[in-house]
Tab-separated table of C-alpha atoms and ligand atoms in Angstrom:
chain	number	residue	atom	x	y	z
H	1	UNK	CA	121.248	52.553	15.791
H	2	UNK	CA	123.427	49.531	16.425
H	3	UNK	CA	122.128	47.072	13.887
H	4	UNK	CA	123.871	43.737	14.513
H	5	UNK	CA	121.539	41.105	13.092
H	6	UNK	CA	124.182	38.344	13.237
H	7	UNK	CA	124.209	38.248	16.994
H	8	UNK	CA	121.192	36.943	18.887
H	9	UNK	CA	118.995	39.372	20.765
H	10	UNK	CA	119.960	40.210	24.321
H	11	UNK	CA	118.376	42.526	26.829
H	12	UNK	CA	119.729	46.028	26.089
H	13	UNK	CA	119.748	46.926	29.795
H	14	UNK	CA	121.105	45.713	33.095
H	15	UNK	CA	119.138	45.267	36.293
H	16	UNK	CA	119.394	47.965	38.957
H	17	UNK	CA	116.564	47.006	41.318
H	18	UNK	CA	114.897	43.655	41.923
H	19	UNK	CA	111.532	42.469	43.186
H	20	UNK	CA	111.623	38.984	44.770
H	21	UNK	CA	109.347	36.315	43.316
H	22	UNK	CA	107.358	34.007	45.573
H	23	UNK	CA	107.184	30.265	44.993
H	24	UNK	CA	104.069	28.405	46.140
H	25	UNK	CA	103.216	24.733	46.612
H	26	UNK	CA	100.691	22.877	44.480
H	27	UNK	CA	98.393	22.662	47.541
H	28	UNK	CA	98.510	26.445	47.979
H	29	UNK	CA	97.822	26.996	44.300
H	30	UNK	CA	94.887	24.611	44.350
H	31	UNK	CA	93.290	26.610	47.148
H	32	UNK	CA	94.054	29.940	45.464
H	33	UNK	CA	92.528	28.727	42.196
H	34	UNK	CA	89.317	27.590	43.914
H	35	UNK	CA	89.005	30.933	45.667
H	36	UNK	CA	89.513	32.668	42.320
H	37	UNK	CA	86.690	30.729	40.653
H	38	UNK	CA	89.189	29.225	38.171
H	39	UNK	CA	89.631	32.668	36.635
H	40	UNK	CA	93.250	33.838	36.533
H	41	UNK	CA	92.047	37.464	36.658
H	42	UNK	CA	90.733	36.784	40.170
H	43	UNK	CA	93.989	35.395	41.570
H	44	UNK	CA	95.959	37.519	43.970
H	45	UNK	CA	99.229	38.633	42.457
H	46	UNK	CA	100.959	37.420	45.638
H	47	UNK	CA	100.038	33.848	44.730
H	48	UNK	CA	101.589	34.115	41.260
H	49	UNK	CA	105.167	33.099	40.385
H	50	UNK	CA	105.719	34.345	36.807
H	51	UNK	CA	102.950	36.716	35.768
H	52	UNK	CA	102.165	36.459	32.059
H	53	UNK	CA	98.575	37.664	32.433
H	54	UNK	CA	99.166	40.792	30.410
H	55	UNK	CA	101.757	43.227	29.132
H	56	UNK	CA	99.454	46.062	30.132
H	57	UNK	CA	100.926	48.401	32.732
H	58	UNK	CA	103.208	45.598	33.945
H	59	UNK	CA	106.367	46.794	32.190
H	60	UNK	CA	109.574	47.882	33.889
H	61	UNK	CA	110.297	51.581	33.544
H	62	UNK	CA	113.834	52.746	32.834
H	63	UNK	CA	115.958	54.932	35.120
H	64	UNK	CA	115.242	57.747	32.641
H	65	UNK	CA	111.489	57.297	33.087
H	66	UNK	CA	111.808	57.075	36.892
H	67	UNK	CA	113.893	60.254	36.868
H	68	UNK	CA	111.067	61.862	34.899
H	69	UNK	CA	108.610	60.846	37.631
H	70	UNK	CA	110.517	63.129	40.008
H	71	UNK	CA	110.009	66.013	37.604
H	72	UNK	CA	106.219	65.782	37.743
H	73	UNK	CA	104.644	69.224	37.566
H	74	UNK	CA	101.461	68.611	39.521
H	75	UNK	CA	99.686	71.792	38.527
H	76	UNK	CA	95.967	71.310	37.904
H	77	UNK	CA	96.208	73.078	34.560
H	78	UNK	CA	98.949	73.441	31.964
H	79	UNK	CA	101.521	71.109	33.537
H	80	UNK	CA	104.819	71.194	31.678
H	81	UNK	CA	104.688	67.397	31.456
H	82	UNK	CA	101.573	67.703	29.289
H	83	UNK	CA	103.529	69.812	26.815
H	84	UNK	CA	106.404	67.322	26.839
H	85	UNK	CA	103.945	64.561	26.019
H	86	UNK	CA	102.251	66.649	23.346
H	87	UNK	CA	105.660	67.304	21.721
H	88	UNK	CA	106.556	63.613	21.784
H	89	UNK	CA	103.214	62.561	20.272
H	90	UNK	CA	103.502	65.188	17.535
H	91	UNK	CA	107.093	64.225	16.789
H	92	UNK	CA	106.825	60.428	16.792
H	93	UNK	CA	103.168	59.766	15.875
H	94	UNK	CA	102.695	62.914	13.832
H	95	UNK	CA	99.163	63.865	14.932
H	96	UNK	CA	98.275	67.484	15.571
H	97	UNK	CA	96.182	67.432	18.719
H	98	UNK	CA	96.465	65.446	21.947
H	99	UNK	CA	93.945	64.574	24.645
H	100	UNK	CA	95.477	62.530	27.470
H	101	UNK	CA	93.308	59.855	29.101
H	102	UNK	CA	93.778	57.569	32.094
H	103	UNK	CA	94.325	54.608	29.740
H	104	UNK	CA	93.358	53.339	26.290
H	105	UNK	CA	89.682	52.736	26.983
H	106	UNK	CA	89.263	56.344	28.112
H	107	UNK	CA	90.242	57.398	24.591
H	108	UNK	CA	88.017	54.709	23.034
H	109	UNK	CA	85.078	55.924	25.086
H	110	UNK	CA	85.496	59.496	23.908
H	111	UNK	CA	86.096	58.813	20.208
H	112	UNK	CA	83.186	56.328	20.088
H	113	UNK	CA	80.799	58.827	21.674
H	114	UNK	CA	81.870	61.602	19.324
H	115	UNK	CA	81.872	59.768	16.011
H	116	UNK	CA	79.272	56.976	16.300
H	117	UNK	CA	75.520	57.517	15.955
H	118	UNK	CA	73.096	54.759	17.016
H	119	UNK	CA	72.698	52.275	14.148
H	120	UNK	CA	76.110	53.035	12.630
H	121	UNK	CA	78.605	50.348	11.613
H	122	UNK	CA	82.241	50.342	12.665
H	123	UNK	CA	84.528	47.969	10.791
H	124	UNK	CA	87.714	46.764	12.435
H	125	UNK	CA	90.476	44.201	11.892
H	126	UNK	CA	89.151	41.762	14.499
H	127	UNK	CA	87.534	43.074	17.628
H	128	UNK	CA	89.306	44.119	20.784
H	129	UNK	CA	87.288	43.731	23.987
H	130	UNK	CA	87.194	47.321	25.257
H	131	UNK	CA	87.178	48.862	21.769
H	132	UNK	CA	84.084	46.941	20.684
H	133	UNK	CA	82.372	47.447	24.039
H	134	UNK	CA	82.644	51.234	23.685
H	135	UNK	CA	81.512	51.146	20.059
H	136	UNK	CA	78.443	49.158	21.117
H	137	UNK	CA	77.722	51.385	24.123
H	138	UNK	CA	77.633	54.310	21.672
H	139	UNK	CA	75.029	52.428	19.603
H	140	UNK	CA	77.374	51.135	16.899
H	141	UNK	CA	77.659	47.678	15.353
H	142	UNK	CA	81.130	46.210	15.063
H	143	UNK	CA	81.938	44.446	11.770
H	144	UNK	CA	85.031	42.255	11.476
H	145	UNK	CA	86.931	42.974	8.248
H	146	UNK	CA	90.203	41.187	8.963
H	147	UNK	CA	91.571	38.755	6.336
H	148	UNK	CA	90.442	35.133	6.765
H	149	UNK	CA	94.007	33.967	7.472
H	150	UNK	CA	93.812	35.738	10.845
H	151	UNK	CA	91.285	33.180	12.051
H	152	UNK	CA	93.556	30.272	11.116
H	153	UNK	CA	96.157	29.623	13.833
H	154	UNK	CA	98.379	27.716	11.383
H	155	UNK	CA	98.479	30.233	8.523
H	156	UNK	CA	101.996	31.646	8.148
H	157	UNK	CA	100.862	34.866	6.439
H	158	UNK	CA	103.449	37.510	7.488
H	159	UNK	CA	100.773	40.197	7.988
H	160	UNK	CA	97.846	38.319	9.445
H	161	UNK	CA	96.431	41.548	10.868
H	162	UNK	CA	95.664	42.961	7.415
H	163	UNK	CA	92.258	44.344	6.541
H	164	UNK	CA	90.383	42.542	3.748
H	165	UNK	CA	89.530	45.379	1.362
H	166	UNK	CA	86.735	43.346	-0.254
H	167	UNK	CA	85.024	43.008	3.111
H	168	UNK	CA	85.190	46.779	3.604
H	169	UNK	CA	83.859	47.433	0.111
H	170	UNK	CA	80.959	45.051	0.510
H	171	UNK	CA	80.058	46.652	3.854
H	172	UNK	CA	80.057	50.066	2.165
H	173	UNK	CA	77.796	48.662	-0.578
H	174	UNK	CA	75.478	47.058	1.937
H	175	UNK	CA	74.954	49.858	4.486
H	176	UNK	CA	76.297	52.951	2.692
H	177	UNK	CA	79.335	55.022	3.605
H	178	UNK	CA	77.166	57.497	5.565
H	179	UNK	CA	76.519	54.787	8.166
H	180	UNK	CA	80.248	54.122	8.613
H	181	UNK	CA	81.805	56.961	10.610
H	182	UNK	CA	85.243	55.374	10.755
H	183	UNK	CA	87.239	52.198	10.438
H	184	UNK	CA	89.322	51.179	13.398
H	185	UNK	CA	92.658	49.569	12.498
H	186	UNK	CA	94.545	47.875	15.288
H	187	UNK	CA	98.304	47.538	14.899
H	188	UNK	CA	99.201	44.902	15.937
H	189	UNK	CA	96.035	42.777	16.316
H	190	UNK	CA	95.978	41.602	19.902
H	191	UNK	CA	93.139	39.083	19.568
H	192	UNK	CA	94.656	37.468	16.458
H	193	UNK	CA	97.863	36.744	18.351
H	194	UNK	CA	99.717	40.065	18.126
H	195	UNK	CA	99.756	39.922	14.321
H	196	UNK	CA	100.947	42.935	12.313
H	197	UNK	CA	99.427	44.937	9.462
H	198	UNK	CA	101.589	45.808	6.440
H	199	UNK	CA	102.274	49.368	5.330
H	200	UNK	CA	100.852	48.499	1.939
H	201	UNK	CA	97.596	47.457	3.580
H	202	UNK	CA	97.329	50.553	5.792
H	203	UNK	CA	97.911	52.712	2.732
H	204	UNK	CA	95.259	50.874	0.699
H	205	UNK	CA	92.652	50.926	3.486
H	206	UNK	CA	93.248	54.610	3.953
H	207	UNK	CA	92.837	55.320	0.242
H	208	UNK	CA	89.620	53.322	0.013
H	209	UNK	CA	88.061	54.773	3.152
H	210	UNK	CA	89.022	58.349	2.438
H	211	UNK	CA	87.515	58.120	-1.051
H	212	UNK	CA	84.194	57.435	0.719
H	213	UNK	CA	84.622	60.047	3.436
H	214	UNK	CA	85.210	57.367	6.096
H	215	UNK	CA	87.754	58.270	8.762
H	216	UNK	CA	90.605	55.945	9.711
H	217	UNK	CA	91.329	55.668	13.427
H	218	UNK	CA	94.381	53.695	14.451
H	219	UNK	CA	94.485	51.642	17.613
H	220	UNK	CA	98.162	52.483	18.105
H	221	UNK	CA	98.567	50.501	21.314
H	222	UNK	CA	101.334	48.308	19.837
H	223	UNK	CA	102.144	50.379	16.740
H	224	UNK	CA	105.870	50.315	17.533
H	225	UNK	CA	105.846	46.515	17.518
H	226	UNK	CA	103.977	46.686	14.216
H	227	UNK	CA	106.617	49.057	12.829
H	228	UNK	CA	109.339	46.565	13.749
H	229	UNK	CA	107.539	43.838	11.786
H	230	UNK	CA	107.253	46.140	8.772
H	231	UNK	CA	110.981	46.806	8.999
H	232	UNK	CA	111.866	43.125	9.205
H	233	UNK	CA	109.199	41.611	6.917
H	234	UNK	CA	108.066	44.146	4.312
H	235	UNK	CA	110.127	44.835	1.221
H	236	UNK	CA	111.547	48.336	0.964
H	237	UNK	CA	111.566	49.104	4.689
H	238	UNK	CA	114.785	47.317	5.740
H	239	UNK	CA	116.767	50.547	5.907
H	240	UNK	CA	114.126	52.738	7.474
H	241	UNK	CA	114.188	53.340	11.218
H	242	UNK	CA	111.377	52.101	13.440
H	243	UNK	CA	110.570	55.748	14.207
H	244	UNK	CA	110.257	56.624	10.498
H	245	UNK	CA	108.003	53.645	9.861
H	246	UNK	CA	105.800	54.503	12.849
H	247	UNK	CA	105.414	58.049	11.564
H	248	UNK	CA	104.492	56.874	8.079
H	249	UNK	CA	101.883	54.392	9.415
H	250	UNK	CA	100.172	57.166	11.348
H	251	UNK	CA	100.297	59.525	8.367
H	252	UNK	CA	97.637	57.436	6.560
H	253	UNK	CA	95.192	57.816	9.437
H	254	UNK	CA	93.125	60.599	10.996
H	255	UNK	CA	93.905	59.901	14.601
H	256	UNK	CA	94.614	57.209	17.149
H	257	UNK	CA	93.588	55.799	20.457
H	258	UNK	CA	96.480	54.699	22.602
H	259	UNK	CA	97.061	52.597	25.652
H	260	UNK	CA	100.422	53.808	26.945
H	261	UNK	CA	100.497	50.763	29.202
H	262	UNK	CA	101.797	48.602	26.342
H	263	UNK	CA	104.368	50.040	23.871
H	264	UNK	CA	105.153	53.045	26.043
H	265	UNK	CA	106.154	51.074	29.133
H	266	UNK	CA	104.233	53.030	31.750
H	267	UNK	CA	102.102	51.614	34.525
H	268	UNK	CA	99.167	53.863	33.686
H	269	UNK	CA	98.255	56.268	30.890
H	270	UNK	CA	96.849	56.640	27.423
H	271	UNK	CA	95.730	59.241	24.924
H	272	UNK	CA	93.588	60.202	22.006
H	273	UNK	CA	95.434	62.003	19.206
H	274	UNK	CA	93.631	63.519	16.248
H	275	UNK	CA	94.200	65.795	13.245
H	276	UNK	CA	90.687	67.188	12.869
H	277	UNK	CA	90.148	70.363	14.893
H	278	UNK	CA	86.390	69.848	15.325
H	279	UNK	CA	86.792	66.345	16.688
H	280	UNK	CA	89.567	67.581	18.951
H	281	UNK	CA	87.396	70.371	20.301
H	282	UNK	CA	84.591	67.961	21.089
H	283	UNK	CA	87.037	65.504	22.689
H	284	UNK	CA	88.558	68.272	24.793
H	285	UNK	CA	85.074	69.121	26.023
H	286	UNK	CA	84.201	65.546	26.823
H	287	UNK	CA	87.428	64.609	28.566
H	288	UNK	CA	86.595	67.135	31.280
H	289	UNK	CA	83.437	65.167	32.089
H	290	UNK	CA	84.901	61.675	32.062
H	291	UNK	CA	88.629	61.859	32.757
H	292	UNK	CA	89.823	65.258	33.948
H	293	UNK	CA	90.986	68.585	32.530
H	294	UNK	CA	92.332	68.341	28.960
H	295	UNK	CA	95.912	68.883	30.092
H	296	UNK	CA	95.950	65.911	32.470
H	297	UNK	CA	93.125	63.534	31.472
H	298	UNK	CA	93.025	61.610	34.748
H	299	UNK	CA	96.798	61.321	35.079
H	300	UNK	CA	99.337	62.860	37.422
H	301	UNK	CA	101.981	65.093	35.849
H	302	UNK	CA	104.592	62.456	36.641
H	303	UNK	CA	102.615	59.842	34.665
H	304	UNK	CA	102.489	62.161	31.646
H	305	UNK	CA	106.255	62.600	31.878
H	306	UNK	CA	106.948	58.861	32.131
H	307	UNK	CA	104.779	58.301	29.049
H	308	UNK	CA	106.528	61.081	27.095
H	309	UNK	CA	109.887	59.473	27.856
H	310	UNK	CA	108.500	56.022	27.078
H	311	UNK	CA	107.681	57.203	23.540
H	312	UNK	CA	111.360	57.979	22.918
H	313	UNK	CA	112.519	54.654	24.335
H	314	UNK	CA	109.916	52.491	22.606
H	315	UNK	CA	111.252	53.211	19.110
H	316	UNK	CA	114.885	52.334	19.920
H	317	UNK	CA	115.873	49.439	17.675
H	318	UNK	CA	117.780	47.463	20.332
H	319	UNK	CA	114.827	47.676	22.673
H	320	UNK	CA	112.162	46.534	20.249
H	321	UNK	CA	114.346	43.810	18.769
H	322	UNK	CA	114.946	42.300	22.213
H	323	UNK	CA	111.293	42.688	23.130
H	324	UNK	CA	110.100	40.722	20.124
H	325	UNK	CA	113.170	38.438	20.231
H	326	UNK	CA	112.191	37.231	23.685
H	327	UNK	CA	108.700	36.249	22.560
H	328	UNK	CA	110.145	34.501	19.483
H	329	UNK	CA	112.584	32.615	21.694
H	330	UNK	CA	109.735	31.081	23.707
H	331	UNK	CA	107.756	30.381	20.529
H	332	UNK	CA	110.628	28.496	18.887
H	333	UNK	CA	111.107	26.301	21.957
H	334	UNK	CA	107.403	25.432	22.169
H	335	UNK	CA	107.247	24.655	18.464
H	336	UNK	CA	110.240	22.343	18.784
H	337	UNK	CA	108.311	20.441	21.473
H	338	UNK	CA	105.325	20.042	19.158
H	339	UNK	CA	103.074	22.219	21.299
H	340	UNK	CA	100.276	23.856	19.262
H	341	UNK	CA	100.655	27.645	19.174
H	342	UNK	CA	99.453	30.416	16.888
H	343	UNK	CA	101.983	31.035	14.139
H	344	UNK	CA	103.828	33.124	13.299
H	345	UNK	CA	104.408	34.160	16.929
H	346	UNK	CA	103.130	37.655	17.638
H	347	UNK	CA	104.785	40.694	19.128
H	348	UNK	CA	103.662	40.626	22.720
H	349	UNK	CA	102.590	37.099	23.457
H	350	UNK	CA	102.558	33.401	22.711
H	351	UNK	CA	99.083	32.038	22.139
H	352	UNK	CA	98.512	28.372	22.933
H	353	UNK	CA	95.911	26.801	20.680
H	354	UNK	CA	93.497	25.339	23.234
H	355	UNK	CA	91.350	23.619	20.580
H	356	UNK	CA	94.316	21.497	19.544
H	357	UNK	CA	95.587	21.156	23.098
H	358	UNK	CA	92.239	19.873	24.403
H	359	UNK	CA	90.373	18.466	21.402
H	360	UNK	CA	88.151	16.388	23.693
H	361	UNK	CA	86.490	19.534	25.140
H	362	UNK	CA	83.596	21.341	23.457
H	363	UNK	CA	83.930	25.108	23.177
H	364	UNK	CA	81.234	25.733	25.800
H	365	UNK	CA	83.281	23.653	28.228
H	366	UNK	CA	85.781	26.516	28.046
H	367	UNK	CA	88.969	24.797	26.861
H	368	UNK	CA	91.168	27.907	27.036
H	369	UNK	CA	89.860	28.869	30.478
H	370	UNK	CA	90.585	25.292	31.596
H	371	UNK	CA	94.093	25.340	30.187
H	372	UNK	CA	94.971	28.663	31.840
H	373	UNK	CA	93.753	27.287	35.186
H	374	UNK	CA	95.755	24.058	34.768
H	375	UNK	CA	98.929	25.932	33.833
H	376	UNK	CA	98.639	27.950	37.019
H	377	UNK	CA	98.030	24.839	39.101
H	378	UNK	CA	101.066	23.145	37.559
H	379	UNK	CA	103.539	26.003	37.821
H	380	UNK	CA	102.247	29.200	39.414
H	381	UNK	CA	102.490	30.853	35.998
H	382	UNK	CA	99.537	33.087	35.228
H	383	UNK	CA	98.203	33.344	31.669
H	384	UNK	CA	94.774	34.388	30.385
H	385	UNK	CA	91.906	33.093	28.306
H	386	UNK	CA	91.335	34.530	24.846
H	387	UNK	CA	88.464	32.464	23.518
H	388	UNK	CA	84.757	32.058	24.092
H	389	UNK	CA	84.756	33.706	27.526
H	390	UNK	CA	86.519	36.826	26.214
H	391	UNK	CA	84.266	36.922	23.148
H	392	UNK	CA	81.151	37.409	25.295
H	393	UNK	CA	77.567	37.321	24.043
H	394	UNK	CA	75.792	38.806	21.046
H	395	UNK	CA	74.018	41.895	22.386
H	396	UNK	CA	70.857	41.173	20.366
H	397	UNK	CA	70.404	37.388	20.641
H	398	UNK	CA	72.095	36.814	24.012
H	399	UNK	CA	73.960	33.800	22.581
H	400	UNK	CA	77.663	33.195	23.224
H	401	UNK	CA	79.868	34.323	20.391
H	402	UNK	CA	81.775	31.201	19.280
H	403	UNK	CA	85.104	32.593	18.042
H	404	UNK	CA	87.208	30.408	15.765
H	405	UNK	CA	90.226	31.080	17.928
H	406	UNK	CA	90.216	29.485	21.370
H	407	UNK	CA	93.521	30.584	22.847
H	408	UNK	CA	95.517	30.947	26.035
H	409	UNK	CA	97.732	33.987	25.997
H	410	UNK	CA	101.166	34.016	27.627
H	411	UNK	CA	101.906	37.707	27.572
H	412	UNK	CA	105.374	39.086	28.160
H	413	UNK	CA	105.742	42.352	30.025
H	414	UNK	CA	108.524	44.505	28.568
H	415	UNK	CA	111.927	44.397	30.304
H	416	UNK	CA	110.654	42.328	33.265
H	417	UNK	CA	111.577	38.646	32.907
H	418	UNK	CA	114.860	36.990	31.939
H	419	UNK	CA	115.675	34.193	29.542
H	420	UNK	CA	115.748	31.737	32.474
H	421	UNK	CA	112.152	32.699	33.285
H	422	UNK	CA	111.352	31.964	29.655
H	423	UNK	CA	112.892	28.508	29.996
H	424	UNK	CA	110.876	27.753	33.132
H	425	UNK	CA	107.736	28.853	31.298
H	426	UNK	CA	108.446	26.465	28.430
H	427	UNK	CA	108.999	23.609	30.894
H	428	UNK	CA	105.694	24.366	32.614
H	429	UNK	CA	103.739	24.426	29.353
H	430	UNK	CA	105.352	21.132	28.382
H	431	UNK	CA	104.275	19.528	31.686
H	432	UNK	CA	100.723	20.813	31.141
H	433	UNK	CA	100.768	19.413	27.606
H	434	UNK	CA	101.732	15.990	28.910
H	435	UNK	CA	98.807	16.022	31.373
H	436	UNK	CA	96.269	17.311	28.837
H	437	UNK	CA	94.195	14.138	28.554
H	438	UNK	CA	93.105	14.385	32.198
H	439	UNK	CA	91.618	17.880	31.848
H	440	UNK	CA	87.836	17.897	32.101
H	441	UNK	CA	86.646	21.433	31.394
H	442	UNK	CA	84.702	24.006	33.400
H	443	UNK	CA	81.195	25.373	33.797
H	444	UNK	CA	80.453	29.059	34.318
H	445	UNK	CA	78.703	29.719	37.623
H	446	UNK	CA	78.783	33.534	37.653
H	447	UNK	CA	78.657	35.805	34.642
H	448	UNK	CA	78.990	39.588	34.844
H	449	UNK	CA	77.178	41.762	32.331
H	450	UNK	CA	80.152	43.526	30.734
H	451	UNK	CA	83.588	42.164	29.705
H	452	UNK	CA	82.753	38.951	31.509
H	453	UNK	CA	86.228	37.409	31.238
H	454	UNK	CA	87.521	39.758	33.938
H	455	UNK	CA	85.176	38.602	36.700
H	456	UNK	CA	83.378	35.406	35.649
H	457	UNK	CA	83.602	32.425	38.015
H	458	UNK	CA	83.820	28.754	37.114
H	459	UNK	CA	83.689	25.301	38.671
H	460	UNK	CA	85.306	22.112	37.374
H	461	UNK	CA	83.053	19.718	35.477
H	462	UNK	CA	82.811	16.407	37.270
Y	1	PLP	C1	94.979	47.178	26.081
Y	1	PLP	C2	94.364	47.499	24.794
Y	1	PLP	C3	93.375	48.475	24.673
Y	1	PLP	C4	92.753	49.160	25.866
Y	1	PLP	O1	93.669	49.877	26.605
Y	1	PLP	P1	93.591	50.003	28.216
Y	1	PLP	O2	94.781	50.837	28.527
Y	1	PLP	O3	93.673	48.617	28.772
Y	1	PLP	O4	92.315	50.663	28.553
Y	1	PLP	C5	92.895	48.755	23.404
Y	1	PLP	N1	93.351	48.117	22.327
Y	1	PLP	C6	94.298	47.164	22.402
Y	1	PLP	C7	94.768	46.489	21.159
Y	1	PLP	C8	94.836	46.819	23.633
Y	1	PLP	O5	95.740	45.844	23.704
């Protein structure tokens, strides 16, 4: 580990292959935006200049991962790449049993179906879209137990992803531990702005839940980023490696769901890992129905290999420092310009505070959706809404959820963009900020039934 905190972060790689970027005119972008119903998810990638929609599956693989792709063992059953992945998960995450899935939601689907009975309650540190959707499809009720600071974009709490133990205890009192099959802890918390959870908190949640027979399931999607924050922010962890911290975090939990498309820098892949044999057996049965045989889970052998190698690379200190350093770099520049963002900046993204950006818009005029559309129009940069559209509707009353946070997420794929791209992004956000008073909001003209933010369509308000 080359630990050189005095020097600034720099990409710990050089570029071997390039993919040209396309510039468009404002006229072209205007047309593209109309065709996309003012939803950045419906834009064609070809019409995008810098793509900050998501860090999911958009990362650059290393030469070591690409070399692994050529070693794919495409046997239907028992591929050697499955065993390589199983070894890596056992070594770095520490769980006993592995079920690969095509991506994170495949694992969420399976664990929700196995553990949740209709009418159960599933606490979590803020919801994540697909996680909650699968809990609800299985008949569960999601209960948010994150600390209040997480809902305040200006709170500088170093671990804004923490679980509020009082909220968990009062839920147990109210509904009884028997109605709570597990708590789902996300590290880091995507919807709160990529905010981490402290080791102390994970330990305490685990102790409380286990004393009531409630399982702890980690959403380990960005657990490596979380481990880096523990190393740099939590007392007593300065001298531990990211890999050691990751292993300890997982040791307080009973299993995890994982989207390999984030931390593990693959274009597709995920897994469910679990310590309990009975749950594993059930999951291994179910994966055959929904994903594929339990040694490939909907993935090609080469994808399993790339993910196994991604696990080794993700915990390298130089890598994770540069990854988070890049996001911090953009955050510092925006703050210096007085642009309202969620603080502290999170691991994978900068979140613009659309409420403060566009205070003249009501929440049902979709301020964050508006801002994402305007940023694209201005610059060709694609971001995404994380506000009322993403929050969806209450499944019982049919009303919009009105989340406190109304954000636009600028998400940085790992190892893809340079510091100059970061500078251009800052300039574009600044130009959008200067034009903010002219923005008029949107109305929703098409609303899909599930995860509406992906496919909803909008029109400008006159
Ligand atoms: C992306 C994500 C998921 C879902 O994973 P997919 O691979 O997109 O299915 C779950 N939880 C969190 C925190 C995520 O960011």
